[in-house]
C-alpha cells in the first residue's frame, strides 16, 4: 500500500517564496503529494499549489519590484488595525481563482491562532480566502478575522511549522519545509526592515511604537483584555512547537534565508532558488541514506 505523503510549509513572510522552490524540487523528483498544511506565508503557497495556481503565484512574485511592495497595503490607521486588508484580499482571490476548499485538488489544512483562547484553529473547509486572511493576519497591522466567536490571527503564532496536523490526518511520511534566518539580528542592522519600521512610526506618531498602538487598542476594548499576554504566550509556544514539529518531520528541508526580511517580496527569485537547491540537497541525502523507495512509493 502506497504511503500517504504530506507537506508542511512554515510561516516566514516574504521568505515564504522559498517554499515554491521546495515544491518545484519535489515535483521534479516525482514525489507524490497527498495533502498539505501551511501557516501564514506557507498557507498562501500551499493554497496556490492545491488550487493549481502555483505558477500564477510564482509569476506574480517574480514581477514585484522593491517600490511595488507598499501597493499591496491600504493604510487607514483605525483603532483596530493599520492596514485595511482589502487589497490583500483581492490579491488572494486572484491568486487562487477564488476557489473554495471543496474545489481544491487535495486536502489542505491552514493554520490560524485564536487570540482569545491561545489555541490553534484549523481551516479545512469553506472560504479559502478567509482562511488565508486569518493565517497571515499580524495584529495590529491587520484586523483579526472574526469567526465563530473567535478572533483569528497569524497561524505562525501557535504553529510556525504545521507538521502535527498532517500526522493527525493520517500521513505516513511528512516533508517539512521551514526557513532558517538569524532571529537575533538587531532591528537596526536589518536596514530594509528598520526603514519600514521608522516610516511606520512616523505615520503612527501618536504612539511610541507598534506595541503602544496595540496596547492602546487593547485598552479601548478592540482586542480581548488579555490580548498582548496571549499573543506573546502564543508566539513563545510557537517557537517551542516549531522545534518539536521539526523533530516530528520525516524529512526536514530547512532553507537558509539570512539577508531576506519578512517584507522583501522583491527577493522572491532568490528565495525560490535557495528553496529549490536546499530541497534537492536534502532529497539526494535522504535517497542515499534510506533509499528512494523509503520516500517515494
Coordinates of C-alpha atoms in Angstrom, one line a residue:
X1 CA 0.0 0.0 0.0
X2 CA 1.4 3.4 -1.0
X3 CA 2.4 5.8 1.7
X4 CA 0.3 8.9 2.3
X5 CA 2.7 11.8 1.9
X6 CA 2.1 15.3 3.4
X7 CA 4.0 18.5 3.0
X8 CA 4.0 21.2 5.8
X9 CA 5.0 24.7 4.9
X10 CA 6.1 27.2 7.6
X11 CA 5.4 30.8 8.1
X12 CA 8.1 33.4 7.2
X13 CA 6.7 36.4 5.4
X14 CA 8.4 37.2 2.1
X15 CA 10.9 34.4 2.8
X16 CA 8.0 32.0 2.2
X17 CA 8.7 32.2 -1.5
X18 CA 11.3 29.6 -0.8
X19 CA 8.5 27.1 -0.4
X20 CA 7.8 27.4 -4.1
X21 CA 11.3 26.2 -4.8
X22 CA 10.8 23.3 -2.5
X23 CA 7.6 22.2 -4.2
X24 CA 9.2 22.5 -7.6
X25 CA 12.0 20.2 -6.5
X26 CA 9.5 17.7 -5.1
X27 CA 7.6 17.8 -8.4
X28 CA 10.8 17.3 -10.4
X29 CA 11.8 14.3 -8.2
X30 CA 8.3 12.9 -8.8
X31 CA 7.5 12.9 -5.1
X32 CA 3.7 12.5 -4.8
X33 CA 1.9 15.0 -2.5
X34 CA -1.3 13.7 -1.0
X35 CA -2.1 16.7 1.4
X36 CA -0.7 20.0 2.5
X37 CA -0.6 22.2 5.6
X38 CA 0.6 25.8 5.9
X39 CA 1.0 28.7 8.3
X40 CA 0.9 32.3 7.2
X41 CA 3.2 32.6 4.1
X42 CA 3.3 28.8 3.9
X43 CA -0.5 28.8 3.8
X44 CA -0.5 31.0 0.8
X45 CA 1.9 28.8 -1.1
X46 CA 0.1 25.6 -0.1
X47 CA -3.3 27.1 -1.1
X48 CA -1.9 28.0 -4.6
X49 CA -0.4 24.5 -5.0
X50 CA -3.7 22.9 -4.1
X51 CA -5.7 25.3 -6.3
X52 CA -3.4 24.5 -9.2
X53 CA -2.1 28.1 -9.4
X54 CA 1.4 27.8 -8.1
X55 CA 2.7 29.1 -11.4
X56 CA 0.5 32.2 -11.1
X57 CA 1.9 32.9 -7.6
X58 CA 5.4 32.4 -8.8
X59 CA 5.0 34.8 -11.8
X60 CA 3.2 37.3 -9.6
X61 CA 6.1 37.4 -7.1
X62 CA 8.8 37.5 -9.7
X63 CA 7.2 40.6 -11.2
X64 CA 7.3 42.5 -7.9
X65 CA 9.9 45.3 -7.6
X66 CA 11.1 47.0 -4.4
X67 CA 8.9 50.0 -4.9
X68 CA 5.8 47.8 -5.5
X69 CA 5.6 46.3 -2.1
X70 CA 3.7 49.2 -0.5
X71 CA 1.0 49.0 -3.2
X72 CA -0.5 45.9 -1.6
X73 CA -1.3 47.7 1.6
X74 CA -4.2 50.1 2.0
X75 CA -3.3 52.1 5.1
X76 CA -6.1 53.5 7.2
X77 CA -4.9 53.6 10.8
X78 CA -8.1 52.8 12.6
X79 CA -8.3 51.7 16.2
X80 CA -8.4 48.1 15.1
X81 CA -5.6 48.0 12.5
X82 CA -3.1 49.9 10.4
X83 CA -3.9 48.2 7.1
X84 CA -7.4 47.7 5.9
X85 CA -6.7 44.5 4.0
X86 CA -9.0 44.8 1.0
X87 CA -6.1 44.9 -1.4
X88 CA -4.6 41.7 0.1
X89 CA -8.0 40.0 -0.1
X90 CA -8.3 41.0 -3.8
X91 CA -4.8 39.6 -4.5
X92 CA -5.6 36.3 -2.7
X93 CA -8.9 35.9 -4.7
X94 CA -7.0 36.4 -7.9
X95 CA -4.1 34.1 -6.9
X96 CA -6.4 31.2 -6.0
X97 CA -9.0 31.9 -8.7
X98 CA -11.4 32.5 -5.8
X99 CA -11.6 28.7 -5.2
X100 CA -13.2 27.2 -2.1
X101 CA -11.7 24.3 -0.1
X102 CA -14.1 21.9 -1.8
X103 CA -12.6 22.9 -5.2
X104 CA -9.0 22.0 -4.3
X105 CA -7.2 19.1 -5.8
X106 CA -6.1 17.7 -2.5
X107 CA -6.8 18.2 1.3
X108 CA -5.4 21.4 2.7
X109 CA -5.1 22.5 6.3
X110 CA -4.5 26.2 7.0
X111 CA -3.4 27.2 10.5
X112 CA -4.6 30.3 12.4
X113 CA -4.4 31.3 16.0
X114 CA -7.3 32.3 18.3
X115 CA -6.0 35.2 20.4
X116 CA -8.9 34.9 22.8
X117 CA -8.1 31.4 23.9
X118 CA -4.5 31.0 22.8
X119 CA -5.5 27.9 20.8
X120 CA -4.9 26.8 17.2
X121 CA -7.7 27.0 14.7
X122 CA -7.5 24.8 11.6
X123 CA -9.3 25.8 8.4
X124 CA -10.1 22.8 6.2
X125 CA -13.4 23.7 4.5
X126 CA -15.4 26.8 3.4
X127 CA -13.9 30.0 2.2
X128 CA -10.3 29.7 1.2
X129 CA -9.5 33.4 1.1
X130 CA -11.0 33.9 4.6
X131 CA -8.6 31.2 5.8
X132 CA -5.6 32.9 4.1
X133 CA -6.5 36.3 5.5
X134 CA -6.7 34.8 9.0
X135 CA -3.4 32.9 8.7
X136 CA -1.4 35.9 7.5
X137 CA -3.1 38.4 9.9
X138 CA -0.4 40.1 12.1
X139 CA -2.2 42.5 14.5
X140 CA -2.2 45.4 14.7
X141 CA -1.2 45.6 11.0
X142 CA -4.3 43.8 10.1
X143 CA -7.6 43.4 11.9
X144 CA -8.2 39.9 13.3
X145 CA -10.7 37.7 11.4
X146 CA -13.9 37.2 13.5
X147 CA -15.3 33.7 13.1
X148 CA -17.4 31.5 15.4
X149 CA -16.9 34.0 18.3
X150 CA -13.1 33.7 17.8
X151 CA -10.5 36.3 16.9
X152 CA -8.2 34.7 14.4
X153 CA -4.7 35.9 13.6
X154 CA -1.4 34.6 12.1
X155 CA -1.1 30.8 12.2
X156 CA 2.6 31.2 12.9
X157 CA 1.8 32.5 16.4
X158 CA 0.9 29.0 17.5
X159 CA 2.2 26.7 14.7
X160 CA 5.2 28.0 12.8
X161 CA 5.6 24.7 11.1
X162 CA 2.3 22.6 11.0
X163 CA 3.6 19.0 10.9
X164 CA 1.5 17.6 13.7
X165 CA -1.8 18.3 11.9
X166 CA -0.6 16.2 9.0
X167 CA 0.3 13.3 11.3
X168 CA -3.1 13.6 12.9
X169 CA -4.7 13.4 9.5
X170 CA -3.0 10.1 8.8
X171 CA 0.1 11.0 6.8
X172 CA 2.7 8.2 6.9
X173 CA 5.5 10.5 5.7
X174 CA 5.7 14.2 6.3
X175 CA 8.1 16.5 4.4
X176 CA 8.5 19.8 6.3
X177 CA 9.8 23.0 4.7
X178 CA 11.0 25.7 7.1
X179 CA 13.1 28.8 6.8
X180 CA 16.3 29.5 8.7
X181 CA 17.4 33.0 9.5
X182 CA 19.2 35.0 12.2
X183 CA 16.5 35.7 14.7
X184 CA 18.8 37.6 17.0
X185 CA 19.8 40.2 14.3
X186 CA 19.1 43.7 15.9
X187 CA 16.4 45.7 14.1
X188 CA 18.9 48.5 13.3
X189 CA 21.1 46.1 11.4
X190 CA 18.3 44.9 9.2
X191 CA 18.2 48.0 7.1
X192 CA 15.2 47.2 5.0
X193 CA 13.0 46.3 8.0
X194 CA 14.4 49.3 10.0
X195 CA 13.4 51.8 7.3
X196 CA 9.9 50.4 7.2
X197 CA 9.7 50.5 11.0
X198 CA 10.8 54.1 11.0
X199 CA 8.2 55.1 8.4
X200 CA 5.5 53.3 10.3
X201 CA 6.5 55.2 13.5
X202 CA 6.1 58.5 11.7
X203 CA 2.7 57.5 10.4
X204 CA 1.6 56.5 13.9
X205 CA 3.2 59.5 15.6
X206 CA 0.6 59.4 18.4
X207 CA 2.1 56.1 19.5
X208 CA 5.6 55.5 20.6
X209 CA 5.7 52.1 18.9
X210 CA 3.6 49.5 17.3
X211 CA 3.2 47.8 20.7
X212 CA 1.9 51.1 22.1
X213 CA -0.7 51.1 19.3
X214 CA -1.6 47.6 20.2
X215 CA -1.8 48.4 24.0
X216 CA -4.0 51.5 23.2
X217 CA -6.4 49.4 21.1
X218 CA -6.4 46.8 23.9
X219 CA -7.4 49.4 26.5
X220 CA -10.3 50.6 24.2
X221 CA -11.6 47.1 24.1
X222 CA -10.8 46.4 20.4
X223 CA -9.0 43.2 21.4
X224 CA -9.6 40.9 24.4
X225 CA -8.2 42.2 27.7
X226 CA -5.5 39.5 27.7
X227 CA -4.6 40.0 24.1
X228 CA -0.9 41.1 24.5
X229 CA -0.2 38.4 27.1
X230 CA -1.9 35.8 25.0
X231 CA -0.2 36.8 21.8
X232 CA 3.2 36.7 23.4
X233 CA 2.5 33.4 25.0
X234 CA 1.3 32.0 21.7
X235 CA 4.5 33.3 19.9
X236 CA 6.7 31.7 22.6
X237 CA 4.8 28.5 22.3
X238 CA 5.1 28.7 18.5
X239 CA 8.9 28.7 18.7
X240 CA 8.9 25.7 21.1
X241 CA 6.3 24.0 19.0
X242 CA 8.3 24.6 15.8
X243 CA 11.3 22.8 17.3
X244 CA 9.1 19.9 18.3
X245 CA 7.4 19.7 14.9
X246 CA 10.8 19.8 13.1
X247 CA 11.6 16.6 15.0
X248 CA 8.3 15.1 14.0
X249 CA 9.0 15.5 10.3
X250 CA 10.3 12.5 8.4
X251 CA 12.2 14.8 6.0
X252 CA 13.2 18.3 7.1
X253 CA 14.1 20.9 4.5
X254 CA 15.5 24.0 6.3
X255 CA 16.4 26.7 3.8
X256 CA 18.8 29.5 4.8
X257 CA 17.1 32.8 4.4
X258 CA 19.6 35.2 6.0
X259 CA 19.6 38.5 4.3
X260 CA 15.9 38.4 3.5
X261 CA 13.4 40.2 5.7
X262 CA 9.7 39.4 6.0
X263 CA 8.9 42.4 3.8
X264 CA 11.3 41.6 0.9
X265 CA 8.8 40.3 -1.6
X266 CA 11.0 41.6 -4.4
X267 CA 13.6 39.0 -3.5
X268 CA 11.3 36.1 -4.5
X269 CA 13.6 34.8 -7.2
X270 CA 16.5 34.4 -4.8
X271 CA 14.2 32.8 -2.2
X272 CA 12.8 30.3 -4.7
X273 CA 16.3 29.5 -5.9
X274 CA 17.5 28.8 -2.3
X275 CA 14.5 26.7 -1.5
X276 CA 14.9 24.5 -4.6
X277 CA 18.6 24.0 -4.0
X278 CA 18.1 23.0 -0.4
X279 CA 15.2 20.6 -1.2
X280 CA 17.3 18.9 -3.9
X281 CA 20.2 18.6 -1.5
X282 CA 18.0 17.0 1.2
X283 CA 16.3 14.7 -1.2
X284 CA 19.6 13.4 -2.5
X285 CA 20.8 12.9 1.0
X286 CA 17.6 11.1 2.0
X287 CA 17.6 8.9 -1.1
X288 CA 21.2 8.0 -0.4
X289 CA 20.7 7.2 3.3
X290 CA 17.4 5.3 3.3
X291 CA 16.7 4.6 -0.3
X292 CA 14.4 6.3 -2.7
X293 CA 11.6 3.8 -2.1
X294 CA 11.5 4.9 1.6
X295 CA 10.5 8.4 0.4
X296 CA 8.8 7.8 -2.9
X297 CA 6.4 4.8 -3.1

